[in-house]
PDB file of C-alpha atoms in Angstrom:
ATOM      1  CA  MET A   1     -28.593  19.900  27.829  1.00  0.00           C
ATOM      2  CA  ILE A   2     -25.502  21.743  29.059  1.00  0.00           C
ATOM      3  CA  LYS A   3     -26.090  25.141  30.614  1.00  0.00           C
ATOM      4  CA  ALA A   4     -23.336  27.619  31.337  1.00  0.00           C
ATOM      5  CA  PHE A   5     -23.046  28.713  34.959  1.00  0.00           C
ATOM      6  CA  TYR A   6     -21.547  31.960  33.694  1.00  0.00           C
ATOM      7  CA  LYS A   7     -20.619  33.320  30.282  1.00  0.00           C
ATOM      8  CA  SER A   8     -18.888  36.659  29.847  1.00  0.00           C
ATOM      9  CA  TYR A   9     -20.470  39.336  27.678  1.00  0.00           C
ATOM     10  CA  ASP A  10     -17.789  38.959  24.996  1.00  0.00           C
ATOM     11  CA  ARG A  11     -18.288  35.141  25.047  1.00  0.00           C
ATOM     12  CA  ALA A  12     -14.563  34.645  25.663  1.00  0.00           C
ATOM     13  CA  PHE A  13     -15.064  33.036  29.086  1.00  0.00           C
ATOM     14  CA  THR A  14     -17.542  30.243  29.880  1.00  0.00           C
ATOM     15  CA  ILE A  15     -17.706  28.211  33.072  1.00  0.00           C
ATOM     16  CA  VAL A  16     -19.877  25.102  33.492  1.00  0.00           C
ATOM     17  CA  HIS A  17     -20.756  23.770  36.935  1.00  0.00           C
ATOM     18  CA  GLY A  18     -20.519  20.015  36.567  1.00  0.00           C
ATOM     19  CA  ASP A  19     -18.396  16.892  36.350  1.00  0.00           C
ATOM     20  CA  CYS A  20     -16.168  16.711  33.280  1.00  0.00           C
ATOM     21  CA  PHE A  21     -17.022  13.010  32.900  1.00  0.00           C
ATOM     22  CA  TYR A  22     -20.655  14.041  32.402  1.00  0.00           C
ATOM     23  CA  VAL A  23     -20.175  17.334  30.540  1.00  0.00           C
ATOM     24  CA  LEU A  24     -17.518  16.486  27.935  1.00  0.00           C
ATOM     25  CA  PRO A  25     -19.447  13.715  26.111  1.00  0.00           C
ATOM     26  CA  GLN A  26     -22.437  16.028  25.648  1.00  0.00           C
ATOM     27  CA  PHE A  27     -21.030  18.394  23.048  1.00  0.00           C
ATOM     28  CA  ASP A  28     -18.947  18.248  19.892  1.00  0.00           C
ATOM     29  CA  PHE A  29     -16.333  20.989  19.918  1.00  0.00           C
ATOM     30  CA  LYS A  30     -12.588  20.879  19.342  1.00  0.00           C
ATOM     31  CA  PHE A  31     -10.112  22.942  21.343  1.00  0.00           C
ATOM     32  CA  ASP A  32      -6.684  24.256  20.395  1.00  0.00           C
ATOM     33  CA  MET A  33      -5.240  23.538  23.841  1.00  0.00           C
ATOM     34  CA  ILE A  34      -6.186  21.876  27.108  1.00  0.00           C
ATOM     35  CA  PHE A  35      -4.732  22.563  30.522  1.00  0.00           C
ATOM     36  CA  ALA A  36      -5.579  20.106  33.286  1.00  0.00           C
ATOM     37  CA  ASP A  37      -4.727  20.228  36.977  1.00  0.00           C
ATOM     38  CA  PRO A  38      -6.396  16.969  38.063  1.00  0.00           C
ATOM     39  CA  PRO A  39      -6.752  15.877  41.687  1.00  0.00           C
ATOM     40  CA  TYR A  40      -3.482  14.628  43.164  1.00  0.00           C
ATOM     41  CA  PHE A  41      -5.458  12.544  45.719  1.00  0.00           C
ATOM     42  CA  LEU A  42      -3.333  13.688  48.658  1.00  0.00           C
ATOM     43  CA  SER A  43      -6.036  14.669  51.176  1.00  0.00           C
ATOM     44  CA  ASN A  44      -5.264  11.936  53.676  1.00  0.00           C
ATOM     45  CA  GLY A  45      -4.602  13.783  56.911  1.00  0.00           C
ATOM     46  CA  GLY A  46      -1.131  15.168  56.186  1.00  0.00           C
ATOM     47  CA  ILE A  47       0.221  18.535  57.327  1.00  0.00           C
ATOM     48  CA  SER A  48       2.117  21.397  55.724  1.00  0.00           C
ATOM     49  CA  TYR A  49       3.358  24.880  56.560  1.00  0.00           C
ATOM     50  CA  GLN A  50       1.685  28.043  55.264  1.00  0.00           C
ATOM     51  CA  ALA A  51       2.053  31.688  56.301  1.00  0.00           C
ATOM     52  CA  GLY A  52       3.967  30.711  59.410  1.00  0.00           C
ATOM     53  CA  LYS A  53       1.441  28.131  60.569  1.00  0.00           C
ATOM     54  CA  VAL A  54       1.186  24.345  60.501  1.00  0.00           C
ATOM     55  CA  VAL A  55      -1.938  23.472  58.507  1.00  0.00           C
ATOM     56  CA  CYS A  56      -3.771  20.344  57.377  1.00  0.00           C
ATOM     57  CA  VAL A  57      -3.333  19.581  53.682  1.00  0.00           C
ATOM     58  CA  ASP A  58      -6.810  18.044  53.295  1.00  0.00           C
ATOM     59  CA  LYS A  59      -8.447  19.997  50.485  1.00  0.00           C
ATOM     60  CA  GLY A  60     -11.844  18.364  50.202  1.00  0.00           C
ATOM     61  CA  ASP A  61     -13.631  15.166  49.277  1.00  0.00           C
ATOM     62  CA  TRP A  62     -12.690  15.728  45.626  1.00  0.00           C
ATOM     63  CA  ASP A  63      -9.004  15.152  46.523  1.00  0.00           C
ATOM     64  CA  LYS A  64      -9.400  12.037  48.666  1.00  0.00           C
ATOM     65  CA  GLY A  65      -7.664   9.094  47.059  1.00  0.00           C
ATOM     66  CA  GLY A  66      -8.805   5.579  46.310  1.00  0.00           C
ATOM     67  CA  THR A  67      -6.850   2.499  45.329  1.00  0.00           C
ATOM     68  CA  PRO A  68      -3.997   2.753  42.823  1.00  0.00           C
ATOM     69  CA  GLU A  69      -6.230   0.947  40.337  1.00  0.00           C
ATOM     70  CA  SER A  70      -9.156   3.360  40.772  1.00  0.00           C
ATOM     71  CA  ILE A  71      -6.882   6.397  40.453  1.00  0.00           C
ATOM     72  CA  MET A  72      -5.343   4.945  37.290  1.00  0.00           C
ATOM     73  CA  GLU A  73      -8.809   4.426  35.804  1.00  0.00           C
ATOM     74  CA  PHE A  74      -9.888   7.947  36.810  1.00  0.00           C
ATOM     75  CA  ASN A  75      -6.933   9.418  34.929  1.00  0.00           C
ATOM     76  CA  ARG A  76      -7.437   7.135  31.930  1.00  0.00           C
ATOM     77  CA  ARG A  77     -11.083   8.224  31.601  1.00  0.00           C
ATOM     78  CA  TRP A  78     -10.546  11.971  31.616  1.00  0.00           C
ATOM     79  CA  LEU A  79      -7.468  11.783  29.373  1.00  0.00           C
ATOM     80  CA  SER A  80      -9.495   9.782  26.834  1.00  0.00           C
ATOM     81  CA  LEU A  81     -12.335  12.306  26.904  1.00  0.00           C
ATOM     82  CA  CYS A  82      -9.945  15.222  26.518  1.00  0.00           C
ATOM     83  CA  ARG A  83      -8.220  13.636  23.535  1.00  0.00           C
ATOM     84  CA  GLU A  84     -11.578  13.541  21.746  1.00  0.00           C
ATOM     85  CA  LYS A  85     -11.968  17.284  22.348  1.00  0.00           C
ATOM     86  CA  LEU A  86      -8.560  18.298  20.958  1.00  0.00           C
ATOM     87  CA  LYS A  87      -7.978  19.463  17.411  1.00  0.00           C
ATOM     88  CA  ASP A  88      -5.577  17.219  15.508  1.00  0.00           C
ATOM     89  CA  ASN A  89      -2.788  19.785  15.987  1.00  0.00           C
ATOM     90  CA  GLY A  90      -3.807  20.485  19.569  1.00  0.00           C
ATOM     91  CA  THR A  91      -1.759  20.006  22.722  1.00  0.00           C
ATOM     92  CA  ILE A  92      -2.481  19.215  26.347  1.00  0.00           C
ATOM     93  CA  TRP A  93      -0.654  20.389  29.471  1.00  0.00           C
ATOM     94  CA  ILE A  94      -1.066  18.471  32.737  1.00  0.00           C
ATOM     95  CA  SER A  95       0.317  19.556  36.098  1.00  0.00           C
ATOM     96  CA  GLY A  96       1.309  17.210  38.871  1.00  0.00           C
ATOM     97  CA  THR A  97       3.871  16.035  41.387  1.00  0.00           C
ATOM     98  CA  HIS A  98       5.668  12.739  41.799  1.00  0.00           C
ATOM     99  CA  HIS A  99       2.441  11.394  43.307  1.00  0.00           C
ATOM    100  CA  ASN A 100       0.588  11.328  39.977  1.00  0.00           C
ATOM    101  CA  ILE A 101       2.744  12.505  37.092  1.00  0.00           C
ATOM    102  CA  PHE A 102       4.375   9.142  36.278  1.00  0.00           C
ATOM    103  CA  CYS A 103       0.985   7.444  36.082  1.00  0.00           C
ATOM    104  CA  ILE A 104      -0.276  10.166  33.747  1.00  0.00           C
ATOM    105  CA  ALA A 105       2.807   9.993  31.530  1.00  0.00           C
ATOM    106  CA  THR A 106       2.261   6.248  31.093  1.00  0.00           C
ATOM    107  CA  LEU A 107      -1.388   6.808  30.191  1.00  0.00           C
ATOM    108  CA  LEU A 108      -0.575   9.535  27.674  1.00  0.00           C
ATOM    109  CA  THR A 109       1.606   7.104  25.754  1.00  0.00           C
ATOM    110  CA  GLU A 110      -0.973   4.332  26.071  1.00  0.00           C
ATOM    111  CA  LEU A 111      -3.716   6.576  24.635  1.00  0.00           C
ATOM    112  CA  GLY A 112      -1.696   7.713  21.612  1.00  0.00           C
ATOM    113  CA  TYR A 113      -0.487  11.142  22.694  1.00  0.00           C
ATOM    114  CA  LYS A 114       3.113  12.172  22.010  1.00  0.00           C
ATOM    115  CA  ILE A 115       4.898  13.687  25.019  1.00  0.00           C
ATOM    116  CA  LEU A 116       6.843  16.793  23.983  1.00  0.00           C
ATOM    117  CA  ASN A 117       8.336  18.046  27.252  1.00  0.00           C
ATOM    118  CA  VAL A 118       8.265  17.620  30.999  1.00  0.00           C
ATOM    119  CA  ILE A 119       8.421  21.131  32.416  1.00  0.00           C
ATOM    120  CA  THR A 120       9.869  21.523  35.900  1.00  0.00           C
ATOM    121  CA  TRP A 121       8.262  24.431  37.701  1.00  0.00           C
ATOM    122  CA  ALA A 122      10.852  25.475  40.284  1.00  0.00           C
ATOM    123  CA  LYS A 123       9.045  27.578  42.878  1.00  0.00           C
ATOM    124  CA  THR A 124      11.024  30.581  44.024  1.00  0.00           C
ATOM    125  CA  ASN A 125       9.084  30.740  47.315  1.00  0.00           C
ATOM    126  CA  PRO A 126       8.303  27.154  48.417  1.00  0.00           C
ATOM    127  CA  PRO A 127       6.948  26.382  51.915  1.00  0.00           C
ATOM    128  CA  PRO A 128       9.519  24.902  54.311  1.00  0.00           C
ATOM    129  CA  ASN A 129       9.747  21.213  55.155  1.00  0.00           C
ATOM    130  CA  ILE A 130       8.537  21.070  58.765  1.00  0.00           C
ATOM    131  CA  SER A 131       9.670  17.485  59.442  1.00  0.00           C
ATOM    132  CA  CYS A 132      13.320  18.181  58.516  1.00  0.00           C
ATOM    133  CA  ARG A 133      13.625  14.535  57.451  1.00  0.00           C
ATOM    134  CA  PHE A 134      13.823  15.004  53.667  1.00  0.00           C
ATOM    135  CA  PHE A 135      14.423  17.687  51.045  1.00  0.00           C
ATOM    136  CA  THR A 136      12.003  20.589  50.777  1.00  0.00           C
ATOM    137  CA  HIS A 137       9.369  20.108  48.060  1.00  0.00           C
ATOM    138  CA  SER A 138       9.967  23.060  45.753  1.00  0.00           C
ATOM    139  CA  THR A 139       8.941  21.799  42.316  1.00  0.00           C
ATOM    140  CA  GLU A 140       5.938  20.619  40.364  1.00  0.00           C
ATOM    141  CA  PHE A 141       5.896  19.113  36.898  1.00  0.00           C
ATOM    142  CA  ILE A 142       3.861  19.946  33.805  1.00  0.00           C
ATOM    143  CA  LEU A 143       3.642  17.390  31.023  1.00  0.00           C
ATOM    144  CA  TRP A 144       3.195  18.817  27.535  1.00  0.00           C
ATOM    145  CA  ALA A 145       1.902  16.434  24.867  1.00  0.00           C
ATOM    146  CA  ARG A 146       0.311  16.691  21.454  1.00  0.00           C
ATOM    147  CA  LYS A 147      -2.677  14.703  20.290  1.00  0.00           C
ATOM    148  CA  LEU A 148      -1.085  12.927  17.340  1.00  0.00           C
ATOM    149  CA  PRO A 149       2.542  11.804  16.950  1.00  0.00           C
ATOM    150  CA  LYS A 150       2.847  12.905  13.304  1.00  0.00           C
ATOM    151  CA  VAL A 151       0.736  16.091  13.203  1.00  0.00           C
ATOM    152  CA  PRO A 152       2.769  19.258  13.939  1.00  0.00           C
ATOM    153  CA  HIS A 153       1.715  21.295  16.961  1.00  0.00           C
ATOM    154  CA  LYS A 154       1.838  25.015  17.722  1.00  0.00           C
ATOM    155  CA  TYR A 155       4.918  26.311  19.471  1.00  0.00           C
ATOM    156  CA  ASN A 156       5.670  30.039  19.538  1.00  0.00           C
ATOM    157  CA  TYR A 157       9.430  29.604  19.584  1.00  0.00           C
ATOM    158  CA  ASP A 158      10.366  33.226  18.849  1.00  0.00           C
ATOM    159  CA  LEU A 159       8.188  34.547  21.660  1.00  0.00           C
ATOM    160  CA  MET A 160       9.558  32.038  24.184  1.00  0.00           C
ATOM    161  CA  ARG A 161      13.092  32.962  23.129  1.00  0.00           C
ATOM    162  CA  ALA A 162      12.319  36.668  23.602  1.00  0.00           C
ATOM    163  CA  ILE A 163      10.891  36.028  27.065  1.00  0.00           C
ATOM    164  CA  ASN A 164      14.063  34.131  27.962  1.00  0.00           C
ATOM    165  CA  GLY A 165      16.464  36.951  27.110  1.00  0.00           C
ATOM    166  CA  SER A 166      17.034  35.930  23.458  1.00  0.00           C
ATOM    167  CA  LYS A 167      18.041  32.412  24.509  1.00  0.00           C
ATOM    168  CA  GLN A 168      16.174  29.177  23.898  1.00  0.00           C
ATOM    169  CA  MET A 169      13.605  28.584  26.616  1.00  0.00           C
ATOM    170  CA  THR A 170      14.545  25.573  28.734  1.00  0.00           C
ATOM    171  CA  ASP A 171      12.223  23.094  30.416  1.00  0.00           C
ATOM    172  CA  VAL A 172      12.971  24.505  33.884  1.00  0.00           C
ATOM    173  CA  TRP A 173      10.808  27.518  34.747  1.00  0.00           C
ATOM    174  CA  ARG A 174      11.618  29.517  37.885  1.00  0.00           C
ATOM    175  CA  LEU A 175       8.356  31.177  38.852  1.00  0.00           C
ATOM    176  CA  PRO A 176       6.792  32.094  42.220  1.00  0.00           C
ATOM    177  CA  ALA A 177       3.640  30.587  43.658  1.00  0.00           C
ATOM    178  CA  ILE A 178       0.466  32.682  43.637  1.00  0.00           C
ATOM    179  CA  ALA A 179       0.716  36.297  44.768  1.00  0.00           C
ATOM    180  CA  ARG A 180      -1.677  37.974  47.201  1.00  0.00           C
ATOM    181  CA  TRP A 181      -3.353  39.998  44.432  1.00  0.00           C
ATOM    182  CA  GLU A 182      -4.359  36.730  42.716  1.00  0.00           C
ATOM    183  CA  LYS A 183      -6.523  35.801  45.732  1.00  0.00           C
ATOM    184  CA  SER A 184      -8.674  38.951  45.717  1.00  0.00           C
ATOM    185  CA  CYS A 185     -11.881  36.975  45.031  1.00  0.00           C
ATOM    186  CA  GLY A 186     -11.018  33.977  47.200  1.00  0.00           C
ATOM    187  CA  LYS A 187      -8.485  31.189  47.010  1.00  0.00           C
ATOM    188  CA  HIS A 188      -8.553  27.658  45.673  1.00  0.00           C
ATOM    189  CA  PRO A 189      -6.399  25.240  47.743  1.00  0.00           C
ATOM    190  CA  THR A 190      -4.382  24.127  44.696  1.00  0.00           C
ATOM    191  CA  GLN A 191      -4.493  27.414  42.790  1.00  0.00           C
ATOM    192  CA  LYS A 192      -1.781  27.850  40.167  1.00  0.00           C
ATOM    193  CA  PRO A 193      -0.135  31.233  39.543  1.00  0.00           C
ATOM    194  CA  LEU A 194      -1.202  33.340  36.594  1.00  0.00           C
ATOM    195  CA  ALA A 195       2.434  33.644  35.530  1.00  0.00           C
ATOM    196  CA  LEU A 196       2.636  29.878  34.990  1.00  0.00           C
ATOM    197  CA  LEU A 197      -0.586  29.623  32.976  1.00  0.00           C
ATOM    198  CA  THR A 198       0.234  32.714  30.947  1.00  0.00           C
ATOM    199  CA  ARG A 199       3.520  31.205  29.798  1.00  0.00           C
ATOM    200  CA  ILE A 200       1.870  27.905  28.894  1.00  0.00           C
ATOM    201  CA  ILE A 201      -0.825  29.672  26.878  1.00  0.00           C
ATOM    202  CA  LEU A 202       1.559  32.022  25.091  1.00  0.00           C
ATOM    203  CA  ALA A 203       3.835  29.102  24.203  1.00  0.00           C
ATOM    204  CA  SER A 204       1.262  26.907  22.520  1.00  0.00           C
ATOM    205  CA  THR A 205      -1.690  28.950  21.271  1.00  0.00           C
ATOM    206  CA  ASP A 206      -2.494  31.849  18.963  1.00  0.00           C
ATOM    207  CA  GLU A 207      -4.741  34.850  19.457  1.00  0.00           C
ATOM    208  CA  HIS A 208      -8.451  33.890  19.741  1.00  0.00           C
ATOM    209  CA  ASP A 209      -7.693  30.169  20.192  1.00  0.00           C
ATOM    210  CA  TRP A 210     -10.004  28.082  22.381  1.00  0.00           C
ATOM    211  CA  ILE A 211      -8.669  26.583  25.625  1.00  0.00           C
ATOM    212  CA  LEU A 212     -10.349  23.931  27.787  1.00  0.00           C
ATOM    213  CA  ASP A 213      -9.772  23.221  31.473  1.00  0.00           C
ATOM    214  CA  PRO A 214     -11.718  20.146  32.684  1.00  0.00           C
ATOM    215  CA  PHE A 215     -10.804  20.722  36.374  1.00  0.00           C
ATOM    216  CA  SER A 216     -10.920  24.487  36.289  1.00  0.00           C
ATOM    217  CA  GLY A 217     -10.999  25.255  40.022  1.00  0.00           C
ATOM    218  CA  SER A 218     -11.020  29.048  40.350  1.00  0.00           C
ATOM    219  CA  SER A 219     -10.302  29.398  36.609  1.00  0.00           C
ATOM    220  CA  THR A 220      -6.752  30.682  36.612  1.00  0.00           C
ATOM    221  CA  THR A 221      -6.516  29.146  33.132  1.00  0.00           C
ATOM    222  CA  GLY A 222      -9.466  31.232  31.969  1.00  0.00           C
ATOM    223  CA  ILE A 223      -8.183  34.479  33.448  1.00  0.00           C
ATOM    224  CA  ALA A 224      -4.755  33.916  31.898  1.00  0.00           C
ATOM    225  CA  ALA A 225      -6.406  33.025  28.580  1.00  0.00           C
ATOM    226  CA  ASN A 226      -8.478  36.200  28.470  1.00  0.00           C
ATOM    227  CA  LEU A 227      -5.567  38.405  29.548  1.00  0.00           C
ATOM    228  CA  SER A 228      -3.663  36.863  26.621  1.00  0.00           C
ATOM    229  CA  GLY A 229      -6.462  37.310  24.072  1.00  0.00           C
ATOM    230  CA  ARG A 230      -7.627  33.680  24.015  1.00  0.00           C
ATOM    231  CA  ARG A 231     -11.038  32.100  24.730  1.00  0.00           C
ATOM    232  CA  PHE A 232     -11.893  29.642  27.469  1.00  0.00           C
ATOM    233  CA  LEU A 233     -14.235  26.907  28.634  1.00  0.00           C
ATOM    234  CA  GLY A 234     -13.877  25.673  32.199  1.00  0.00           C
ATOM    235  CA  ILE A 235     -15.652  22.748  33.867  1.00  0.00           C
ATOM    236  CA  GLU A 236     -15.745  22.571  37.669  1.00  0.00           C
ATOM    237  CA  LYS A 237     -17.639  20.280  40.075  1.00  0.00           C
ATOM    238  CA  GLU A 238     -17.451  22.391  43.238  1.00  0.00           C
ATOM    239  CA  GLU A 239     -19.965  25.247  43.413  1.00  0.00           C
ATOM    240  CA  PRO A 240     -17.831  27.569  45.620  1.00  0.00           C
ATOM    241  CA  PHE A 241     -15.071  27.481  43.023  1.00  0.00           C
ATOM    242  CA  VAL A 242     -17.326  28.371  40.082  1.00  0.00           C
ATOM    243  CA  GLN A 243     -18.499  31.340  42.147  1.00  0.00           C
ATOM    244  CA  ILE A 244     -14.870  32.438  42.581  1.00  0.00           C
ATOM    245  CA  SER A 245     -14.317  31.911  38.846  1.00  0.00           C
ATOM    246  CA  LYS A 246     -17.219  34.190  37.985  1.00  0.00           C
ATOM    247  CA  ALA A 247     -16.030  36.860  40.406  1.00  0.00           C
ATOM    248  CA  ARG A 248     -12.492  36.749  38.998  1.00  0.00           C
ATOM    249  CA  ARG A 249     -13.728  37.169  35.438  1.00  0.00           C
ATOM    250  CA  ILE A 250     -16.032  40.053  36.391  1.00  0.00           C
ATOM    251  CA  GLU A 251     -13.093  41.654  38.209  1.00  0.00           C
ATOM    252  CA  ILE A 252     -11.005  41.951  35.032  1.00  0.00           C
ATOM    253  CA  GLU A 253     -13.879  43.554  33.131  1.00  0.00           C
ATOM    254  CA  ASN A 254     -12.682  46.727  34.831  1.00  0.00           C
ATOM    255  CA  PRO A 255     -10.204  48.181  32.283  1.00  0.00           C
ATOM    256  CA  GLN A 256      -7.866  49.399  35.018  1.00  0.00           C
ATOM    257  CA  THR A 257      -7.753  45.975  36.673  1.00  0.00           C
ATOM    258  CA  PHE A 258      -7.255  44.270  33.320  1.00  0.00           C
ATOM    259  CA  ALA A 259      -4.340  46.569  32.482  1.00  0.00           C
ATOM    260  CA  SER A 260      -2.860  46.199  35.970  1.00  0.00           C
ATOM    261  CA  TYR A 261      -2.891  42.405  35.753  1.00  0.00           C
ATOM    262  CA  ARG A 262      -1.247  42.468  32.346  1.00  0.00           C
ATOM    263  CA  ARG A 263       1.522  44.717  33.671  1.00  0.00           C
ATOM    264  CA  LYS A 264       2.189  42.332  36.551  1.00  0.00           C
ATOM    265  CA  LEU A 265       2.641  39.376  34.185  1.00  0.00           C
ATOM    266  CA  LYS A 266       6.095  39.897  32.696  1.00  0.00           C
ATOM    267  CA  ASP A 267       5.650  37.432  29.830  1.00  0.00           C
ATOM    268  CA  LEU A 268       2.793  39.513  28.432  1.00  0.00           C
ATOM    269  CA  SER A 269       5.093  42.503  28.013  1.00  0.00           C
ATOM    270  CA  PHE A 270       7.176  40.439  25.595  1.00  0.00           C
ATOM    271  CA  ALA A 271       4.053  39.297  23.752  1.00  0.00           C
ATOM    272  CA  SER A 272       3.009  42.729  22.528  1.00  0.00           C
ATOM    273  CA  SER A 273       4.620  42.347  19.094  1.00  0.00           C
ATOM    274  CA  TYR A 274       3.283  38.811  18.654  1.00  0.00           C
ATOM    275  CA  ASP A 275      -0.184  38.750  20.235  1.00  0.00           C
ATOM    276  CA  VAL A 276      -1.828  42.159  19.838  1.00  0.00           C
ATOM    277  CA  ILE A 277      -5.609  41.773  19.936  1.00  0.00           C
ATOM    278  CA  LYS A 278      -6.578  43.232  16.570  1.00  0.00           C
ATOM    279  CA  GLU A 279     -10.305  42.383  16.461  1.00  0.00           C
ATOM    280  CA  PRO A 280     -13.019  41.730  19.063  1.00  0.00           C
ATOM    281  CA  TYR A 281     -14.013  38.169  19.876  1.00  0.00           C
ATOM    282  CA  SER A 282     -17.534  38.751  18.597  1.00  0.00           C
ATOM    283  CA  GLU A 283     -16.366  38.921  14.995  1.00  0.00           C
ATOM    284  CA  TYR A 284     -15.303  35.271  15.113  1.00  0.00           C
ATOM    285  CA  ASP A 285     -18.083  32.875  14.160  1.00  0.00           C
ATOM    286  CA  VAL A 286     -16.773  29.764  15.975  1.00  0.00           C
ATOM    287  CA  GLU A 287     -18.580  29.548  19.302  1.00  0.00           C
ATOM    288  CA  LEU A 288     -19.371  26.961  21.929  1.00  0.00           C
ATOM    289  CA  PRO A 289     -22.643  25.137  21.246  1.00  0.00           C
ATOM    290  CA  PHE A 290     -24.156  26.266  24.555  1.00  0.00           C
TER     291      PHE A 290
END
């Protein structure tokens, strides 16, 4: 039986300590949206540059790669499980770099998803290229796909247009990497910025929708979801990261911190006329079965 590692008092945030391959088949629940930041399998002794220092990019055993065939099968398995957990009008967002995103795009098509966009996240503050032998890596990609080719998906066009200065939002998003205030409870080595997850969530979900993250790390997806009035289930294998997730969620239970975070996320200021939280979560009878 699945047991939550932590569930917030309002039941809008649940984190499970476990492997998504084991956890997902154990319950029957459909989500409105999934965000996944799967392992890139790059922890092979490389180096990078952070805060003025040369550092090793090894992130942990969970990011150590195998053969191309084993990595392909890994991605096929979790994408198949996630598809079973999506509502028919649901969408999935998957982040990656050139190391894994082409493989995942191929698998999405193979499994019956319909790819809607490939978002280019152009980092406004990328780390420098210390080898000076190729261009600086300053982008990541986010695939956006819906579950079924012929079932319409949610897209909050008017809100995205408002955020983009009354112009259609393009598929290139210029956003910074994580800020110092986002690391107050500790830092995940591949942590995504709240600004990025907030935009994704506002674009493709409605108030009170349920969002799943099968590789939730320090639960940036969950924090962004709750700041935006959505509900969240995260699954994470590594115990230190579920501890950070819990601490981050407890942190925003302070009304002043909650309000401060919302002010720092510019997209939320545009969402006020579209996504006002009108009723508490507890009045909604759809809940996780654990």
